[in-house]
Short mmCIF file of C-alpha atoms in Angstrom, two decimals:
data_model
loop_
_atom_site.label_atom_id
_atom_site.label_comp_id
_atom_site.label_asym_id
_atom_site.label_seq_id
_atom_site.Cartn_x
_atom_site.Cartn_y
_atom_site.Cartn_z
CA MET O 750 -57.62 37.97 -81.58
CA LEU O 751 -55.20 38.93 -78.81
CA LYS O 752 -55.09 35.42 -77.34
CA ASP O 753 -54.04 33.98 -80.70
CA SER O 754 -51.34 36.63 -81.07
CA ILE O 755 -49.92 35.86 -77.61
CA SER O 756 -49.96 32.13 -78.29
CA ALA O 757 -48.25 32.45 -81.68
CA TYR O 758 -45.60 34.79 -80.29
CA ILE O 759 -44.63 32.56 -77.36
CA ASP O 760 -44.57 29.49 -79.58
CA SER O 761 -42.23 31.28 -81.98
CA LYS O 762 -39.82 32.08 -79.11
CA GLU O 763 -39.66 28.63 -77.49
CA ASP O 764 -36.08 27.92 -78.58
CA GLU O 765 -34.90 31.31 -77.31
CA MET O 766 -36.77 30.83 -74.03
CA LEU O 767 -35.12 27.44 -73.48
CA LYS O 768 -31.70 28.89 -74.32
CA ASP O 769 -32.14 31.70 -71.79
CA LEU O 770 -33.29 29.21 -69.15
CA ALA O 771 -30.31 26.96 -69.91
CA ASP O 772 -27.95 29.91 -69.45
CA LEU O 773 -29.42 30.54 -65.99
CA ILE O 774 -29.37 26.87 -65.01
CA ARG O 775 -25.64 26.71 -65.81
CA ILE O 776 -25.03 29.19 -62.99
CA ASP O 777 -24.68 27.44 -59.64
CA SER O 778 -26.69 29.93 -57.64
CA THR O 779 -26.67 28.02 -54.36
CA ARG O 780 -25.98 30.42 -51.51
CA GLY O 781 -22.25 30.81 -50.92
CA GLU O 782 -19.82 32.84 -48.87
CA ALA O 783 -20.58 36.55 -48.80
CA LYS O 784 -18.13 38.75 -50.67
CA PRO O 785 -18.00 42.48 -51.40
CA GLY O 786 -20.92 43.27 -53.71
CA MET O 787 -22.07 39.64 -53.47
CA PRO O 788 -24.05 39.29 -50.24
CA TYR O 789 -25.15 35.72 -50.95
CA GLY O 790 -21.99 34.61 -52.74
CA GLU O 791 -20.74 34.56 -56.30
CA GLY O 792 -23.41 32.27 -57.77
CA PRO O 793 -26.54 34.19 -56.75
CA ALA O 794 -24.91 37.48 -57.79
CA ALA O 795 -23.99 36.00 -61.18
CA ALA O 796 -27.57 34.83 -61.70
CA VAL O 797 -28.92 38.28 -60.87
CA ALA O 798 -26.49 39.87 -63.31
CA ALA O 799 -27.35 37.42 -66.08
CA ALA O 800 -31.06 38.01 -65.62
CA GLY O 801 -30.48 41.77 -65.72
CA GLU O 802 -28.70 41.42 -69.07
CA MET O 803 -31.68 39.48 -70.43
CA MET O 804 -34.09 42.13 -69.20
CA GLU O 805 -32.09 44.88 -70.92
CA ARG O 806 -31.85 42.84 -74.12
CA TYR O 807 -35.65 42.58 -74.24
CA GLY O 808 -36.24 46.27 -73.67
CA LEU O 809 -37.19 46.45 -70.01
CA ARG O 810 -36.08 49.29 -67.75
CA VAL O 811 -33.66 47.62 -65.35
CA THR O 812 -32.82 48.47 -61.74
CA ASP O 813 -30.18 46.50 -59.85
CA TYR O 814 -30.67 46.38 -56.09
CA ASP O 815 -27.06 45.77 -55.06
CA SER O 816 -26.87 42.29 -56.66
CA ILE O 817 -29.60 41.16 -54.26
CA MET O 818 -32.56 41.64 -56.58
CA ILE O 819 -32.99 42.77 -60.15
CA ALA O 820 -36.10 44.56 -61.43
CA GLY O 821 -37.33 44.94 -64.98
CA ASP O 822 -40.14 47.43 -65.68
CA LEU O 823 -42.53 47.66 -68.59
CA GLY O 824 -45.16 50.32 -69.23
CA PRO O 825 -45.89 53.52 -67.31
CA ALA O 826 -43.94 54.38 -64.18
CA GLU O 827 -47.03 53.91 -62.01
CA ARG O 828 -47.01 50.18 -61.29
CA GLU O 829 -50.12 48.08 -60.94
CA LEU O 830 -48.52 44.64 -60.85
CA ASP O 831 -45.37 43.02 -59.45
CA ILE O 832 -44.34 39.54 -60.56
CA ILE O 833 -41.80 38.09 -58.12
CA ALA O 834 -39.63 35.02 -58.73
CA HIS O 835 -36.22 33.88 -57.50
CA LEU O 836 -32.96 32.74 -59.04
CA ASP O 837 -31.27 31.03 -56.09
CA VAL O 838 -31.46 27.27 -55.77
CA VAL O 839 -31.11 24.58 -53.11
CA PRO O 840 -27.96 22.45 -52.82
CA VAL O 841 -27.51 19.43 -55.07
CA SER O 842 -26.41 15.83 -54.60
CA GLU O 843 -24.25 13.63 -56.80
CA ASP O 844 -27.15 11.30 -57.58
CA TRP O 845 -28.49 12.95 -60.73
CA THR O 846 -28.94 10.50 -63.62
CA VAL O 847 -30.31 12.39 -66.63
CA THR O 848 -27.67 15.12 -66.55
CA ALA O 849 -25.49 16.98 -64.07
CA PRO O 850 -27.39 19.56 -61.98
CA PHE O 851 -25.87 22.60 -63.70
CA GLU O 852 -25.66 21.13 -67.20
CA PRO O 853 -29.14 21.68 -68.64
CA LYS O 854 -30.49 19.04 -70.97
CA VAL O 855 -33.62 19.07 -73.12
CA THR O 856 -35.09 15.65 -73.84
CA ASP O 857 -38.57 14.17 -74.32
CA GLY O 858 -40.23 17.57 -74.03
CA LYS O 859 -38.54 18.39 -70.71
CA ILE O 860 -35.60 20.53 -69.64
CA TYR O 861 -33.58 19.13 -66.75
CA GLY O 862 -31.36 21.05 -64.34
CA ARG O 863 -31.36 22.58 -60.87
CA GLY O 864 -33.85 25.44 -60.83
CA ALA O 865 -35.80 24.23 -63.87
CA ILE O 866 -39.08 24.31 -61.92
CA ASP O 867 -37.87 26.17 -58.79
CA ASP O 868 -37.65 28.91 -59.81
CA LYS O 869 -35.56 29.77 -62.86
CA GLY O 870 -37.98 28.22 -65.33
CA PRO O 871 -40.97 30.19 -63.99
CA ALA O 872 -38.81 33.35 -63.86
CA VAL O 873 -37.94 32.99 -67.55
CA ALA O 874 -41.61 32.31 -68.39
CA ALA O 875 -42.51 35.59 -66.67
CA LEU O 876 -39.72 37.41 -68.52
CA TYR O 877 -41.03 36.16 -71.85
CA ALA O 878 -44.54 37.23 -70.90
CA LEU O 879 -43.29 40.81 -70.55
CA ARG O 880 -41.24 40.49 -73.73
CA CYS O 881 -44.37 39.29 -75.51
CA VAL O 882 -46.46 42.25 -74.34
CA LYS O 883 -43.72 44.69 -75.36
CA GLU O 884 -42.92 43.25 -78.78
CA LEU O 885 -46.58 42.82 -79.73
CA GLY O 886 -47.05 46.50 -78.88
CA ILE O 887 -49.90 45.88 -76.47
CA PRO O 888 -50.65 49.19 -74.72
CA LEU O 889 -50.52 49.29 -70.93
CA LYS O 890 -52.39 51.78 -68.80
CA LYS O 891 -50.21 51.03 -65.78
CA GLY O 892 -46.81 49.45 -65.29
CA VAL O 893 -45.68 45.93 -64.49
CA ARG O 894 -42.42 44.98 -62.76
CA LEU O 895 -40.64 41.63 -62.91
CA LEU O 896 -38.62 41.29 -59.72
CA LEU O 897 -36.09 38.46 -59.44
CA GLY O 898 -34.47 37.70 -56.08
CA SER O 899 -31.56 35.59 -54.90
CA ASN O 900 -32.31 34.44 -51.33
CA GLU O 901 -35.73 32.81 -51.28
CA GLU O 902 -34.35 29.40 -50.34
CA CYS O 903 -32.52 30.78 -47.30
CA GLY O 904 -35.08 33.03 -45.67
CA SER O 905 -36.08 35.70 -48.24
CA SER O 906 -33.90 38.42 -46.76
CA ASP O 907 -33.67 39.69 -50.35
CA LEU O 908 -37.32 40.69 -50.23
CA ARG O 909 -36.89 42.41 -46.88
CA TYR O 910 -33.97 44.37 -48.33
CA TYR O 911 -36.02 45.36 -51.37
CA PHE O 912 -39.11 46.43 -49.43
CA GLN O 913 -37.02 48.66 -47.20
CA ARG O 914 -36.45 50.66 -50.37
CA GLU O 915 -39.58 50.17 -52.44
CA LYS O 916 -43.29 49.76 -51.91
CA PRO O 917 -45.14 46.78 -53.34
CA ALA O 918 -47.44 47.32 -56.30
CA PRO O 919 -51.18 47.15 -55.63
CA HIS O 920 -51.13 43.56 -56.90
CA THR O 921 -48.44 40.88 -56.68
CA PHE O 922 -48.17 37.31 -57.86
CA SER O 923 -45.32 34.86 -57.77
CA PRO O 924 -44.87 31.91 -60.14
CA ASP O 925 -43.09 30.12 -57.28
CA GLY O 926 -46.11 28.01 -56.37
CA ASP O 927 -48.85 25.90 -57.91
CA PHE O 928 -51.54 26.24 -60.52
CA PRO O 929 -54.39 27.10 -60.47
CA LEU O 930 -53.56 29.60 -57.67
CA ILE O 931 -52.62 29.63 -53.99
CA ASN O 932 -54.57 32.15 -51.93
CA ILE O 933 -54.15 30.66 -48.43
CA GLU O 934 -50.88 29.86 -46.67
CA LYS O 935 -51.34 28.53 -43.17
CA ALA O 936 -50.05 30.08 -39.97
CA ARG O 937 -46.86 28.61 -38.54
CA LEU O 938 -45.74 27.76 -35.03
CA ALA O 939 -42.14 26.57 -35.05
CA GLY O 940 -39.60 26.51 -32.28
CA THR O 941 -37.41 24.51 -29.92
CA LEU O 942 -38.42 22.28 -27.01
CA THR O 943 -35.95 21.91 -24.14
CA ALA O 944 -35.57 20.07 -20.85
CA SER O 945 -32.62 18.99 -18.72
CA TRP O 946 -31.74 16.75 -15.80
CA ASP O 947 -28.79 15.71 -13.68
CA LYS O 948 -26.77 13.14 -15.59
CA GLU O 949 -25.82 11.54 -12.28
CA GLU O 950 -29.45 10.47 -11.90
CA GLU O 951 -29.33 8.24 -14.97
CA ALA O 952 -30.12 4.57 -14.53
CA LYS O 953 -27.28 2.09 -14.50
CA ASP O 954 -29.21 -0.63 -16.30
CA ARG O 955 -31.65 -0.62 -19.24
CA ARG O 956 -30.57 2.91 -19.92
CA LEU O 957 -31.12 5.18 -22.92
CA VAL O 958 -27.70 6.61 -23.67
CA LEU O 959 -28.67 8.61 -26.76
CA LEU O 960 -31.55 9.21 -29.13
CA LYS O 961 -31.09 11.49 -32.12
CA GLY O 962 -33.10 12.00 -35.27
CA GLY O 963 -33.73 14.58 -37.97
CA SER O 964 -31.84 17.70 -39.01
CA LYS O 965 -34.53 20.26 -39.94
CA ALA O 966 -37.77 21.21 -38.22
CA ASN O 967 -39.67 21.34 -41.51
CA VAL O 968 -38.67 17.85 -42.69
CA VAL O 969 -40.08 14.55 -41.43
CA PRO O 970 -36.99 12.79 -39.98
CA PRO O 971 -35.92 10.04 -42.41
CA SER O 972 -33.56 8.46 -39.88
CA ALA O 973 -32.87 8.20 -36.17
CA THR O 974 -30.33 6.51 -33.92
CA LEU O 975 -30.70 5.05 -30.45
CA VAL O 976 -27.93 3.84 -28.17
CA VAL O 977 -29.05 1.74 -25.20
CA SER O 978 -27.21 0.00 -22.38
CA GLY O 979 -28.08 -3.06 -20.35
CA VAL O 980 -30.42 -4.63 -22.89
CA PRO O 981 -29.66 -8.17 -24.16
CA ALA O 982 -29.15 -8.35 -27.91
CA GLY O 983 -31.94 -10.85 -28.47
CA GLU O 984 -34.41 -8.72 -26.55
CA ALA O 985 -33.40 -5.61 -28.52
CA GLU O 986 -33.89 -7.44 -31.83
CA ALA O 987 -37.31 -8.76 -30.83
CA ALA O 988 -38.46 -5.32 -29.67
CA ALA O 989 -37.09 -3.71 -32.84
CA ALA O 990 -39.02 -6.16 -34.99
CA GLU O 991 -42.23 -5.39 -33.10
CA ALA O 992 -41.60 -1.63 -33.36
CA GLY O 993 -41.14 -2.00 -37.10
CA THR O 994 -44.51 -3.74 -37.39
CA LEU O 995 -46.21 -1.05 -35.29
CA THR O 996 -44.69 1.98 -37.02
CA GLY O 997 -43.79 1.05 -40.59
CA ALA O 998 -40.20 2.15 -39.96
CA GLU O 999 -37.18 -0.09 -40.49
CA PHE O 1000 -35.05 -0.95 -37.44
CA THR O 1001 -31.50 -2.31 -37.58
CA VAL O 1002 -29.80 -3.58 -34.40
CA ASP O 1003 -26.03 -3.58 -33.88
CA ALA O 1004 -25.12 -5.22 -30.58
CA ALA O 1005 -21.42 -5.74 -31.23
CA GLY O 1006 -20.14 -3.75 -28.22
CA GLU O 1007 -21.14 -3.15 -24.62
CA GLU O 1008 -23.83 -0.78 -25.82
CA THR O 1009 -26.47 -1.59 -28.41
CA ARG O 1010 -26.90 0.80 -31.33
CA ILE O 1011 -30.21 0.76 -33.17
CA SER O 1012 -30.74 2.58 -36.45
CA VAL O 1013 -34.20 3.63 -37.58
CA ARG O 1014 -35.12 4.39 -41.16
CA GLY O 1015 -38.33 6.24 -41.98
CA VAL O 1016 -39.62 8.09 -45.02
CA PRO O 1017 -38.90 11.83 -45.46
CA ALA O 1018 -41.57 14.36 -46.34
CA HIS O 1019 -42.03 18.11 -46.13
CA GLY O 1020 -42.92 19.29 -42.65
CA SER O 1021 -46.15 20.85 -43.91
CA ARG O 1022 -47.28 17.38 -45.09
CA PRO O 1023 -46.07 15.07 -42.31
CA SER O 1024 -48.64 12.38 -43.08
CA ASP O 1025 -46.79 11.76 -46.36
CA GLY O 1026 -43.77 10.41 -44.46
CA VAL O 1027 -42.81 7.95 -41.75
CA ASN O 1028 -41.21 9.77 -38.80
CA ALA O 1029 -38.12 7.85 -37.69
CA ALA O 1030 -37.85 9.83 -34.44
CA THR O 1031 -41.39 9.14 -33.24
CA ALA O 1032 -40.93 5.50 -34.28
CA ALA O 1033 -37.88 5.43 -31.99
CA PHE O 1034 -40.07 6.47 -29.04
CA VAL O 1035 -42.14 3.32 -29.61
CA LEU O 1036 -39.01 1.22 -29.27
CA VAL O 1037 -38.03 2.98 -26.04
CA ARG O 1038 -41.41 2.01 -24.62
CA LEU O 1039 -41.15 -1.61 -25.79
CA LEU O 1040 -37.68 -1.96 -24.27
CA ALA O 1041 -38.97 -0.66 -20.90
CA LEU O 1042 -35.93 1.60 -20.53
CA THR O 1043 -35.51 3.50 -17.28
CA GLY O 1044 -33.97 6.78 -16.09
CA PRO O 1045 -34.48 10.47 -16.98
CA ALA O 1046 -33.36 10.16 -20.61
CA ALA O 1047 -35.78 7.33 -21.27
CA GLN O 1048 -38.52 9.29 -19.51
CA ALA O 1049 -37.83 12.28 -21.75
CA ALA O 1050 -38.28 10.04 -24.80
CA LEU O 1051 -41.46 8.55 -23.36
CA SER O 1052 -42.81 12.05 -22.67
CA LEU O 1053 -42.21 13.07 -26.27
CA GLY O 1054 -43.81 9.81 -27.34
CA GLU O 1055 -46.92 10.72 -25.37
CA LEU O 1056 -47.02 14.29 -26.73
CA PHE O 1057 -46.14 13.30 -30.29
CA PRO O 1058 -47.40 9.72 -30.74
CA HIS O 1059 -46.21 7.99 -33.88
CA GLY O 1060 -48.71 8.68 -36.66
CA ASP O 1061 -50.35 11.64 -34.92
CA THR O 1062 -49.59 14.41 -37.42
CA GLU O 1063 -52.51 16.67 -36.45
CA GLY O 1064 -51.68 17.48 -32.81
CA ARG O 1065 -54.44 15.35 -31.30
CA ALA O 1066 -52.40 14.25 -28.28
CA LEU O 1067 -51.36 17.84 -27.72
CA GLY O 1068 -54.98 18.99 -27.66
CA VAL O 1069 -54.54 21.36 -30.60
CA ALA O 1070 -56.11 19.41 -33.48
CA MET O 1071 -58.38 21.72 -35.47
CA SER O 1072 -59.50 22.43 -39.00
CA ASP O 1073 -61.70 24.72 -41.04
CA GLU O 1074 -63.40 24.48 -44.40
CA LEU O 1075 -61.18 27.00 -46.17
CA SER O 1076 -57.69 25.95 -45.09
CA GLY O 1077 -58.02 22.36 -43.89
CA ALA O 1078 -56.45 20.67 -40.87
CA LEU O 1079 -53.58 21.63 -38.59
CA THR O 1080 -50.38 19.66 -39.14
CA MET O 1081 -47.70 19.00 -36.54
CA ASN O 1082 -44.19 17.77 -37.35
CA LEU O 1083 -41.56 16.80 -34.81
CA GLY O 1084 -38.58 17.35 -37.08
CA VAL O 1085 -35.51 17.20 -34.80
CA VAL O 1086 -34.87 15.25 -31.60
CA SER O 1087 -31.73 15.02 -29.49
CA ILE O 1088 -31.69 13.29 -26.11
CA ALA O 1089 -28.17 12.94 -24.70
CA ASP O 1090 -25.92 14.08 -21.85
CA GLY O 1091 -28.71 15.19 -19.54
CA GLU O 1092 -30.48 17.33 -22.10
CA LEU O 1093 -33.49 17.18 -24.41
CA ILE O 1094 -33.57 19.43 -27.48
CA ALA O 1095 -36.29 19.03 -30.08
CA LYS O 1096 -37.75 21.17 -32.87
CA ILE O 1097 -41.31 21.26 -34.15
CA ASP O 1098 -43.00 22.78 -37.18
CA CYS O 1099 -46.77 23.29 -36.94
CA ARG O 1100 -48.85 24.64 -39.83
CA ALA O 1101 -52.18 25.94 -38.58
CA PRO O 1102 -55.47 26.73 -40.34
CA LEU O 1103 -57.14 30.13 -40.43
CA CYS O 1104 -59.20 29.30 -37.34
CA ALA O 1105 -56.04 29.01 -35.21
CA THR O 1106 -55.21 31.70 -32.66
CA ASP O 1107 -52.55 32.02 -30.01
CA GLU O 1108 -55.28 31.30 -27.46
CA ASN O 1109 -56.48 28.01 -28.99
CA LEU O 1110 -53.09 26.86 -30.30
CA THR O 1111 -49.99 28.43 -28.73
CA ASP O 1112 -51.33 28.70 -25.18
CA VAL O 1113 -52.74 25.17 -25.23
CA PHE O 1114 -49.49 23.82 -26.67
CA LEU O 1115 -47.37 25.59 -24.04
CA ALA O 1116 -49.55 24.34 -21.21
CA ARG O 1117 -49.40 20.75 -22.46
CA LEU O 1118 -45.60 20.87 -22.73
CA SER O 1119 -45.29 22.47 -19.30
CA SER O 1120 -47.20 19.61 -17.72
CA PHE O 1121 -44.31 17.38 -18.81
CA GLY O 1122 -41.63 19.82 -17.65
CA ILE O 1123 -40.71 20.87 -21.20
CA ALA O 1124 -40.10 24.48 -22.21
CA PHE O 1125 -40.76 26.02 -25.65
CA SER O 1126 -38.92 28.89 -27.29
CA LYS O 1127 -41.87 30.67 -28.93
CA LYS O 1128 -44.81 32.47 -27.38
CA GLN O 1129 -46.82 33.21 -30.50
CA MET O 1130 -47.33 31.89 -33.99
CA ALA O 1131 -46.54 33.56 -37.30
CA PRO O 1132 -49.85 34.54 -38.91
CA ALA O 1133 -51.48 32.95 -41.91
CA HIS O 1134 -51.67 34.62 -45.32
CA HIS O 1135 -55.11 34.81 -46.91
CA VAL O 1136 -56.46 36.60 -49.95
CA PRO O 1137 -60.22 36.03 -50.26
CA GLU O 1138 -61.44 33.90 -53.15
CA ASP O 1139 -63.76 36.67 -54.33
CA ASP O 1140 -60.95 39.25 -54.59
CA PRO O 1141 -60.99 40.71 -58.15
CA PHE O 1142 -57.26 39.97 -58.53
CA VAL O 1143 -57.82 36.31 -57.68
CA LYS O 1144 -60.72 36.18 -60.12
CA ASP O 1145 -58.62 37.70 -62.91
CA LEU O 1146 -55.81 35.17 -62.48
CA LEU O 1147 -58.19 32.24 -62.28
CA ALA O 1148 -59.87 33.50 -65.44
CA CYS O 1149 -56.46 33.39 -67.15
CA TYR O 1150 -55.95 29.84 -65.97
CA GLU O 1151 -59.37 28.73 -67.18
CA SER O 1152 -58.96 30.46 -70.53
CA TRP O 1153 -55.66 28.74 -71.34
CA THR O 1154 -56.28 25.31 -69.80
CA GLY O 1155 -59.99 24.80 -70.28
CA GLU O 1156 -60.16 23.62 -66.67
CA LYS O 1157 -62.05 25.10 -63.74
CA GLY O 1158 -59.72 27.16 -61.59
CA ARG O 1159 -60.13 26.86 -57.84
CA PRO O 1160 -57.79 28.51 -55.32
CA LEU O 1161 -55.66 26.30 -53.10
CA ALA O 1162 -54.73 26.36 -49.41
CA ILE O 1163 -51.28 25.04 -48.48
CA GLY O 1164 -49.24 24.46 -45.36
CA GLY O 1165 -46.04 25.74 -46.93
CA TRP O 1166 -45.11 29.37 -47.47
CA THR O 1167 -44.44 30.97 -50.83
CA TYR O 1168 -42.43 34.03 -51.85
CA VAL O 1169 -45.47 36.27 -51.30
CA HIS O 1170 -46.41 35.16 -47.79
CA ASN O 1171 -45.59 38.54 -46.26
CA ILE O 1172 -46.82 40.69 -49.16
CA PRO O 1173 -50.35 42.03 -48.61
CA GLY O 1174 -52.72 40.74 -51.26
CA GLY O 1175 -50.05 38.57 -52.90
CA VAL O 1176 -50.83 35.15 -54.34
CA ALA O 1177 -48.85 32.34 -55.93
CA PHE O 1178 -49.85 31.69 -59.55
CA GLY O 1179 -48.01 28.71 -61.10
CA CYS O 1180 -45.89 27.15 -62.26
CA ASP O 1181 -45.96 23.76 -60.55
CA THR O 1182 -48.66 21.16 -61.20
CA GLU O 1183 -49.58 17.76 -59.79
CA THR O 1184 -46.69 16.27 -61.77
CA ASP O 1185 -43.68 15.33 -59.66
CA HIS O 1186 -41.02 17.67 -61.06
CA HIS O 1187 -38.45 16.48 -58.48
CA MET O 1188 -38.37 19.94 -56.94
CA HIS O 1189 -35.44 20.18 -54.52
CA GLY O 1190 -34.49 16.65 -55.61
CA ASP O 1191 -32.36 14.84 -58.15
CA ASP O 1192 -33.20 15.21 -61.85
CA GLU O 1193 -35.36 18.30 -61.37
CA PHE O 1194 -37.18 19.21 -64.58
CA VAL O 1195 -39.99 21.19 -66.14
CA GLU O 1196 -41.95 20.41 -69.28
CA THR O 1197 -41.21 22.80 -72.13
CA GLY O 1198 -44.94 22.92 -72.88
CA LEU O 1199 -45.70 23.98 -69.31
CA LEU O 1200 -43.20 26.83 -69.57
CA ALA O 1201 -44.77 28.05 -72.80
CA GLN O 1202 -48.30 27.80 -71.45
CA SER O 1203 -47.25 29.62 -68.27
CA ALA O 1204 -45.68 32.44 -70.29
CA LYS O 1205 -48.95 32.80 -72.23
CA MET O 1206 -51.00 32.92 -69.04
CA PHE O 1207 -48.66 35.48 -67.49
CA ALA O 1208 -48.85 37.69 -70.60
CA ASP O 1209 -52.64 37.45 -70.48
CA ALA O 1210 -52.58 38.36 -66.78
CA VAL O 1211 -50.42 41.43 -67.44
CA VAL O 1212 -52.86 42.63 -70.10
CA ARG O 1213 -55.93 41.99 -67.93
CA ILE O 1214 -54.47 43.82 -64.93
CA CYS O 1215 -52.38 46.57 -66.52
CA GLY O 1216 -53.81 46.94 -70.02
CA GLU O 1217 -55.95 49.63 -71.56
CA GLU O 1218 -59.65 49.23 -70.89
CA GLU O 1219 -61.60 48.08 -73.95
#
């Protein structure tokens, strides 16, 4: 039985698969300074080269796209399927405990290292799926291409470069997502809010000198800082305690100098899931209100507090809350706030369901901001990505999932974007699960069993989509 042959083959290659993954993890493929022939720096180019050597070793036809992407082909020249993964990784901290980020370690059925789950592990699983099909001699009616990029974490300009030169295959999946399968990725409205005023108009007493929080639009701000003037220390401490009770954030007051500095600590979360966090910036607006601060800067903070009330992560106060059965509810994240020196600059990240349009979202949002004298940098949203659940490609991949896991496979809708968001008909198929693999965090890992099972599913998918008809 073909399934048994695939399973036995992948199991027999587990040690080799882990060795190849370890070799890729050892390469620090964080984006670096561009150099001749290395557009994203030495690390990403080295990872592309190493993956190309593996592809050649396992008998694939290799094409190098200027050290930006590497492609390995199997089967006839006419492609039916592209599998797209990436080899670049996000930056690391010094807080790893199991091993250093680029020193892979296998322990307790897991391999640790930066990129283990995002996305070097899934890339190697896909490579071994193609190796399996080739070495078992399974005939293919049409070709399959494994395409590995090096800039997914910094905007996916690698894919844009590639698709200026090549056309996508009729079907595409990326293992840079979740099982069972992601078929809906919400629309996105992200941009910058601005307003300004004459600094000479600032109040002399009970004044907001500065309010800053967050660094990225797509991250719930984990911290914020306020500097206020003309507020007695005892009053600031009492208001901070009340704000902490109201918001769930932690406030620390330092009234050592003429001005009082107040630090706010929240809980970070991805901007597509703002309800998972505690927004330190919106918590700071609550404190501004409790302190009864005056002047244009304080009013700017109060305006944002009215538009983005603490805990409102669905755009209710903005009049844009909406949801649909397929893709769920709209999410709204105020990720960056800076109020200082007569200027307001803030950044938002909104993920919108399939029912969203520029008429019922963007136009309403712009009008609501305008009523508070705030401008916005964008006039339209980036569209959602949706492949219908009854698409034969989706059905084939879910059948693979069900066959190998014994679980019912249902497609998922997410607020984030995957590597296939701009590829027509593309879906994300694996490799993440509900387990916390510390993706983008310290001690990132993937289970060795999950890698093996993913490789088996990918091999099955290749045969179903590209194989000879029985």
